[in-house]
Structure formats: C-alpha cells, structure tokens
Short mmCIF file of C-alpha atoms in Angstrom, two decimals:
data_model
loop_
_atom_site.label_atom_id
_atom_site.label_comp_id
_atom_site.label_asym_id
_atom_site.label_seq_id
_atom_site.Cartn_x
_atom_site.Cartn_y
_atom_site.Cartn_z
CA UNK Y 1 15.82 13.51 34.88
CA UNK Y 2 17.26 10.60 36.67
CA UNK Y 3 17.03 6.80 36.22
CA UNK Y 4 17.74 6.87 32.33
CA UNK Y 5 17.96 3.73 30.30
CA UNK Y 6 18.68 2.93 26.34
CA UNK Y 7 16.41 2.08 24.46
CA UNK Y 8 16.61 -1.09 22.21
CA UNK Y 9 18.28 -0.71 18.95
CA UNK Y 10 16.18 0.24 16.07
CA UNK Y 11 16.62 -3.17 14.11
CA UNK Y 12 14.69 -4.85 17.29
CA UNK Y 13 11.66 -2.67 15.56
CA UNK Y 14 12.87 -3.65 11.86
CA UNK Y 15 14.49 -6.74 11.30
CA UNK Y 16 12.19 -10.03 10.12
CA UNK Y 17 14.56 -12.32 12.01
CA UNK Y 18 13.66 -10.97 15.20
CA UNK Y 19 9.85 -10.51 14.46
CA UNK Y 20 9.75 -14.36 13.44
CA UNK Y 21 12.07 -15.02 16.79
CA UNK Y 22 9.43 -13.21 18.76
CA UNK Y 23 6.62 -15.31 17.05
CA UNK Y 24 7.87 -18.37 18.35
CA UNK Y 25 9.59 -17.70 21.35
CA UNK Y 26 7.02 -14.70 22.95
CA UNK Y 27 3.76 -15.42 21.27
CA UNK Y 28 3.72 -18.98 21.21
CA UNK Y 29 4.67 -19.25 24.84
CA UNK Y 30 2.50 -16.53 26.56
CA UNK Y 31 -0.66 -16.27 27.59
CA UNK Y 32 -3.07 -14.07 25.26
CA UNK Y 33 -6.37 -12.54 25.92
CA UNK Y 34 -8.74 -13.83 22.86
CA UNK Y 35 -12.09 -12.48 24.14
CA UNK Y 36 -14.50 -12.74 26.79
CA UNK Y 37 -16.58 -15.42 28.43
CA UNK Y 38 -20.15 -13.76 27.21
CA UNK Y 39 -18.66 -14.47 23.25
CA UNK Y 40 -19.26 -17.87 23.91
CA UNK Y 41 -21.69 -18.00 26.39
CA UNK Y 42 -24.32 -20.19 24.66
CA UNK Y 43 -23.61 -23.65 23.05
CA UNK Y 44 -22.60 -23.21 19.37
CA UNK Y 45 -20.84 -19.76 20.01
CA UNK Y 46 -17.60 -19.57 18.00
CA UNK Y 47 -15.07 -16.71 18.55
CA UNK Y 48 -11.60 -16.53 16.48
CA UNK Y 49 -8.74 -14.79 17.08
CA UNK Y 50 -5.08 -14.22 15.98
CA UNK Y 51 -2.13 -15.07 18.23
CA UNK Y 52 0.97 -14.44 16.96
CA UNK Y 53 0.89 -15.37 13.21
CA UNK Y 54 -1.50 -18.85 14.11
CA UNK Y 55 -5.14 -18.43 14.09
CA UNK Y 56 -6.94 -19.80 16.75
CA UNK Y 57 -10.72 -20.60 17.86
CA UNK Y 58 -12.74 -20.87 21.04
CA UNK Y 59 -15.97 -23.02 20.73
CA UNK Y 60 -19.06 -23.77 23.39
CA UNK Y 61 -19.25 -27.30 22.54
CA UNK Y 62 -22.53 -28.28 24.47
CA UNK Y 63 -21.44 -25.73 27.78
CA UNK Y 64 -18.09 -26.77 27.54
CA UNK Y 65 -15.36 -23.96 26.26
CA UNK Y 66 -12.52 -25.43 23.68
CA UNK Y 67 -10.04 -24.00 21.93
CA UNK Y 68 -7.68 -25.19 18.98
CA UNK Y 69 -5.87 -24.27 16.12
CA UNK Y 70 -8.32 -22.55 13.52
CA UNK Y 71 -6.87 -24.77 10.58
CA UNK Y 72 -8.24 -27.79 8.75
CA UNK Y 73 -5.97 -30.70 8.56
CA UNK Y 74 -6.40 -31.29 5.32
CA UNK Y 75 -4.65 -28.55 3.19
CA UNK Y 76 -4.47 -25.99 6.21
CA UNK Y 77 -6.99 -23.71 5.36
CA UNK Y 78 -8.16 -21.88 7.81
CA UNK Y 79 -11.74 -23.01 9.16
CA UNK Y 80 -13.51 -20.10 10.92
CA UNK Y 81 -12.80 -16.97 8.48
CA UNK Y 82 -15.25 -14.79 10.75
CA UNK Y 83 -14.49 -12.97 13.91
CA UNK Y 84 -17.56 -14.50 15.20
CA UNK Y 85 -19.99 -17.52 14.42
CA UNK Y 86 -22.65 -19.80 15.11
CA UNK Y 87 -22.51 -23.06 14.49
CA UNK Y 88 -23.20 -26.30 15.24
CA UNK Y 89 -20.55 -27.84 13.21
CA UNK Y 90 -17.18 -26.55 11.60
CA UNK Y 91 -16.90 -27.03 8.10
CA UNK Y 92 -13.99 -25.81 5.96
CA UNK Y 93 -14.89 -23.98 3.32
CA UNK Y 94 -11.98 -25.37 0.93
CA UNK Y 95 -13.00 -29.22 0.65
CA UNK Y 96 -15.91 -29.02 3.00
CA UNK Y 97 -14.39 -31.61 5.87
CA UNK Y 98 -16.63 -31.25 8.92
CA UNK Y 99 -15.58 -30.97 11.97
CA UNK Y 100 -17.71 -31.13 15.59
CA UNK Y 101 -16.92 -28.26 18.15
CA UNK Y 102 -14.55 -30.88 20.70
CA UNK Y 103 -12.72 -30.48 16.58
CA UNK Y 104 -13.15 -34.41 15.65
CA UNK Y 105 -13.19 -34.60 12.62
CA UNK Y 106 -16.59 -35.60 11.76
CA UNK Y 107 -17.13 -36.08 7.75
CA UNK Y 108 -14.21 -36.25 4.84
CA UNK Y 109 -15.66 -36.86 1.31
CA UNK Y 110 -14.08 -40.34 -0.45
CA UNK Y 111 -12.14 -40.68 3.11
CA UNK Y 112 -12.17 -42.10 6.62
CA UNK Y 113 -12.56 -40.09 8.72
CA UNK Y 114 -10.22 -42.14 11.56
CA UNK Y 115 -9.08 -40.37 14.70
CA UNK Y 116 -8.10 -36.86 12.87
CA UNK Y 117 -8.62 -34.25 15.58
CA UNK Y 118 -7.87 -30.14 15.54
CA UNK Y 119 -5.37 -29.80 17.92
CA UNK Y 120 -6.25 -28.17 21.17
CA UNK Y 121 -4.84 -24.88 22.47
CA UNK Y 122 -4.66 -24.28 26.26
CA UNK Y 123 -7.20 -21.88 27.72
CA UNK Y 124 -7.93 -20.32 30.75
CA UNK Y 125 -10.51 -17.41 32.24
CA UNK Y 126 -9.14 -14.40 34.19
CA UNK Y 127 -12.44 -12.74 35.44
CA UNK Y 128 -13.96 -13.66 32.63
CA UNK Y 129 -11.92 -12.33 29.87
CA UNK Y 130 -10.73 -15.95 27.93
CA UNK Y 131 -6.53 -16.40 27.53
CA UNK Y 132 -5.06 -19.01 25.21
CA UNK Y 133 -1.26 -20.27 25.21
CA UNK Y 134 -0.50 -22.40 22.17
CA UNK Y 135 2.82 -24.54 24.77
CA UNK Y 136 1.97 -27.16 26.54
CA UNK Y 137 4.32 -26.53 28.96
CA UNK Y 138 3.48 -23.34 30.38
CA UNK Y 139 2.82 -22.49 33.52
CA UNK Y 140 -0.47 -21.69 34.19
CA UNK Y 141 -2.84 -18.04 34.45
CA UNK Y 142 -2.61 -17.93 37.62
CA UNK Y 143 0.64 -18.62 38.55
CA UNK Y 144 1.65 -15.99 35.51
CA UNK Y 145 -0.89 -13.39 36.53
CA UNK Y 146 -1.11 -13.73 39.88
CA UNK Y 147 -3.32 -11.32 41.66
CA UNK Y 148 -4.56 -9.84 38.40
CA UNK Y 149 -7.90 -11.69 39.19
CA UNK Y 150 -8.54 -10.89 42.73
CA UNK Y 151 -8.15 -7.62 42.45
CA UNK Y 152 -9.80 -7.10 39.17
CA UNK Y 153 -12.72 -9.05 40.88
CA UNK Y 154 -12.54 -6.27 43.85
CA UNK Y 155 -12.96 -3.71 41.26
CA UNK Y 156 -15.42 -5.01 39.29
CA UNK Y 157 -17.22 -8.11 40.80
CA UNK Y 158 -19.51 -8.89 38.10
CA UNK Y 159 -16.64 -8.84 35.37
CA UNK Y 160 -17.33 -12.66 34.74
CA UNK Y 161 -20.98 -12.11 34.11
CA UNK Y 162 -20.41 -8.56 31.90
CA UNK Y 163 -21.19 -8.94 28.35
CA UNK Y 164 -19.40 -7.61 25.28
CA UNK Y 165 -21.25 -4.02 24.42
CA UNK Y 166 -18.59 -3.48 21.49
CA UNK Y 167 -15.85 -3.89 19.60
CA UNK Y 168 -13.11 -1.27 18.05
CA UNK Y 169 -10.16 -2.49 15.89
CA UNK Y 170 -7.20 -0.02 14.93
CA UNK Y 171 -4.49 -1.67 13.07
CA UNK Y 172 -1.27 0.46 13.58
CA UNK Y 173 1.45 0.16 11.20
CA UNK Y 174 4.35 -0.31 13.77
CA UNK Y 175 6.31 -3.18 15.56
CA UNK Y 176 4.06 -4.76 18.17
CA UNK Y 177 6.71 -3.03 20.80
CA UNK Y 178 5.67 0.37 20.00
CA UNK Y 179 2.54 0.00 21.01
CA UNK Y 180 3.37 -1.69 24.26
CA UNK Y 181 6.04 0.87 25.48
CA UNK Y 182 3.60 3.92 24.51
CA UNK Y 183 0.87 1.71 26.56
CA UNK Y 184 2.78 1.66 29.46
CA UNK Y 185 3.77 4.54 30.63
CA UNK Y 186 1.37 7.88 31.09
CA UNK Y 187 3.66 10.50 30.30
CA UNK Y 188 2.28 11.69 27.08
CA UNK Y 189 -0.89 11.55 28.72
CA UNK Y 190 -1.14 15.39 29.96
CA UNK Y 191 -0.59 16.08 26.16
CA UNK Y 192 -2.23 13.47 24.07
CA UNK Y 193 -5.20 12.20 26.53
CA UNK Y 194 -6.12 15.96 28.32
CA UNK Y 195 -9.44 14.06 28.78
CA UNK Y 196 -8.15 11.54 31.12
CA UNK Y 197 -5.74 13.44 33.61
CA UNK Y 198 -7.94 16.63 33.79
CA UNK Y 199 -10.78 15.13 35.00
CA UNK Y 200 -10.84 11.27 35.23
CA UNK Y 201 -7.89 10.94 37.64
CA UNK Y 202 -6.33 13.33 39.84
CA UNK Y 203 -3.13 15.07 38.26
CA UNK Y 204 0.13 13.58 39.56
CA UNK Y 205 -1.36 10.79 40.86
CA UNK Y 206 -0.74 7.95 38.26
CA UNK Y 207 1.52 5.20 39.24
CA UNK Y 208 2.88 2.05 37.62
CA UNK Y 209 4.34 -1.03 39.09
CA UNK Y 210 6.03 -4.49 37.06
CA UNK Y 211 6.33 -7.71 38.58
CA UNK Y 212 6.77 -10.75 36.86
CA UNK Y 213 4.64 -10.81 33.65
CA UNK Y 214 2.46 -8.02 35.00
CA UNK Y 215 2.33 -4.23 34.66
CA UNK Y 216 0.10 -2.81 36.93
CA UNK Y 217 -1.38 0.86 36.48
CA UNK Y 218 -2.96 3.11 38.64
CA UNK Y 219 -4.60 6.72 39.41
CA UNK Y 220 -7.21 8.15 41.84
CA UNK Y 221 -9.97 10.11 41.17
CA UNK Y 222 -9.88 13.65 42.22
CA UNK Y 223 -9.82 14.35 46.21
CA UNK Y 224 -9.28 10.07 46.05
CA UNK Y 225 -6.82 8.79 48.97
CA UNK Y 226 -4.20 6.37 46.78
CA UNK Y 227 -5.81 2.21 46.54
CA UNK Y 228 -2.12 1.16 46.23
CA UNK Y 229 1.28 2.14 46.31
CA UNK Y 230 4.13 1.36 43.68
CA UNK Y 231 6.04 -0.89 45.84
CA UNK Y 232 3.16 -3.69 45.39
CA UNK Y 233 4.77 -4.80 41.74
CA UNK Y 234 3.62 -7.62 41.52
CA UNK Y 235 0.19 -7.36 41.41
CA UNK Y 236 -1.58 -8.30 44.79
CA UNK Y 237 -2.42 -6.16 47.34
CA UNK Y 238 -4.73 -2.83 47.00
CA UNK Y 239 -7.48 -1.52 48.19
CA UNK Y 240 -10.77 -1.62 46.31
CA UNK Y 241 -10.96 2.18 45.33
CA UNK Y 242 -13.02 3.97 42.37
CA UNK Y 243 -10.36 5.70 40.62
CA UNK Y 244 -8.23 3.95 37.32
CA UNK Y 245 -6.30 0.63 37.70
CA UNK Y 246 -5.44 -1.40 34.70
CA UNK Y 247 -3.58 -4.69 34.15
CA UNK Y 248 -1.46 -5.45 31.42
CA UNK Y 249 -0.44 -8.86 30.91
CA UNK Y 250 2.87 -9.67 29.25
CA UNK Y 251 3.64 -9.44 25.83
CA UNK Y 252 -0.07 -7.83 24.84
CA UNK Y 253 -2.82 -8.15 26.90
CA UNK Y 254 -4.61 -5.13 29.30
CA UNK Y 255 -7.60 -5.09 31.23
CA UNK Y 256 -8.82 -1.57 32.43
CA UNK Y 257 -10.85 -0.62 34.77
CA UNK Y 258 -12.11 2.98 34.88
CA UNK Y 259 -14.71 4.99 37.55
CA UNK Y 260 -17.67 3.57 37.80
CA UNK Y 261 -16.98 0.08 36.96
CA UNK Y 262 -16.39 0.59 33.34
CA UNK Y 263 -14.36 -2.17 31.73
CA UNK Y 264 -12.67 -2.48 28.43
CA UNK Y 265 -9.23 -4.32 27.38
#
C-alpha cells in the first residue's frame, strides 16, 4: 500500500469544543443542500431543514423562493416544527405572532408590529436541488461548486424540473466526519455494497477526484469506455456517459447520479 496518511486524532470525533468549533466555523459558512426546487414549487410551499444546530426554512412567497432563520423573534421558538407545510402565513405556535412568507412580521397580540423581520438566509439552486449558507460573506454556488452544475445538467438535463418521489432519514449515532470519510471513498464497497460493483459499475473502474470544495466520484457501466479521468479534480470537464458520477459538496452535501438517469442526494 502506498500513499498512507494519519488519520485525525480520535478527540476530533469526541470532544464538544471542536463539534461547537465546527458549528460555527464549517456549518455556518458553507453551502448546504436543504431540498429541492419541486418542495416548493407552488406558492405557499414551506420546506424546513437543519443546518448545523440553526433551523432554517425555504418559503414560495407568491413564485418567489425565501429562506430565513426558522425562529420567531419573540422568545425564539421555532416557527415551522414540520418537515413540510402549506401555508399562507407563518404563525408561531408559542404566542401566535404571524408572520407573511417574505417573514414580516405581520400580527403581534397587545404589540406593534414595527419593522420586525425573520432574518434571511442566502440561497441558491444547483440543478435544482436548493443550498442555503447562513454568512453573508460567502462566496457564491457557483464559484464554490463550480462545474458541479454543468455537468450534473449533462447527466441529467431535466434535474431542475424532477420532482421529489421520496424521502429516507437514517440518523447515525457518530461524528458528522464518519459519515463523510466512509462516503467518500469506495473501498468497502466490494464488501458492503456487492450490489453496486457487481453489476451497476464495472469492477475496478471507480475513480474519485477533490478540488476545491468538491469531491467528484465516478464509475462506468460494464463494457463502458471511462466519461472522465481523475486528473479533472476539480469538477469540470467529462463526458456525458451512462455509468455512476456523484458530487459531493463540502462539508455534507452529494448529488448522485446513477444509470439511467436516476437521481438521489
């Protein structure tokens, strides 16, 4: 075996002080997928979603998409308590202030309601699939996923226009960075997913490539000649292939894209 690297140290997996560093200086500064475009297709659509430890929303507010904070600005409670809602108004359900979907306040029993607003969380559309950043001062999607969407697009050209068929939640009792180191790599894959690499893709043929904030994966389907070769880390570049290609997007984000244009993150 060549190339071998250390791990981290195990109190990187363990220790609150990191965790709550990561919270602030990782989630609140990245860009995180929240859900996809058809969630909130239709005006009054509300999705919610957890980034880091805030909670967040996305609302159609009359065709328009905006997100905020998913916490009243009264006491702090949080507003939306459902993964999903309709709605044509947000009202907390602790002292019932009212909110419109732009997140004006809009009614405050025995007070005025002034200029009180949610405040607004930054979000952006990568073929469809709907990415929040809670700084201001961010650099864009684009410029921190760049290529994701062009090729993704290649791949799948209606992804904008797909619509959520379902939704699976496993909650894993390990450090968020477990999950994204066994997510990267494909090397318990022969062993633990025999389904994908003895039939899906073509043994030996999975790749992986990092540029920037962007982990880009790759196999061909059997008798497949390669889309893309590992020098093209960063993202762009590729050919349009039917085989496996999948995007993550730094710290926890992934798009994938499997034969015959089937999509899931």
């Amino acid at each position: 075996m060549t190339g071998r690297r250390n791990g981290l140290a195990a109190r990187y997996y363990t220790d609150g002080e990191v965790f709550a560093a990561e919270m602030d200086r990782v989630f609140a500064r990245s860009w995180v997928m929240v859900g996809h475009a058809s969630e909130v297709a239709e005006p009054g659509m509300v999705i919610t979603a957890r980034v880091g430890d805030e909670s967040v929303l996305v609302a159609n507010d009359a065709g328009q998409l905006r997100a905020m904070f998913n916490v009243c600005q009264h006491r702090g409670h949080e507003l939306v308590t459902s993964e999903t809602a309709r709605l044509d108004r947000i009202t907390c359900p602790y002292h019932a202030w009212t909110y419109g979907l732009d997140g004006r306040l809009l009614h405050a029993r025995g007070e005025d309601v002034g200029d009180v607003c949610v405040p607004r969380v930054r979000l952006e559309a990568l073929g469809g699939f709907l990415f929040v950043n809670l700084a201001a001062e961010a650099a864009g999607l684009a410029a921190t996923a760049p290529g994701v969407q062009d090729n993704l697009l290649v791949r799948v050209p209606d992804a904008p226009r797909r619509v959520l068929s379902a939704r699976l939640t496993h909650e894993m009792r390990a450090n968020w960075k477990v999950v994204v180191e066994n997510y990267n790599e494909c090397y318990h894959c022969p062993n633990v997913h025999k389904w994908f690499t003895s039939g899906v893709v073509a043994p030996g043929s999975y790749r992986i490539a990092s540029g920037g904030s962007v982990i880009r994966h790759g196999a061909e389907r059997p008798g497949q000649p390669p889309a893309w070769t590992g020098a093209e880390a960063d993202g762009n570049g590729g050919g349009a292939g039917d085989g496996y290609e999948a995007y993550f997007v730094w710290p926890v984000s992934a798009i994938q894209c499997y034969p015959g244009q089937v999509v899931n993150t």
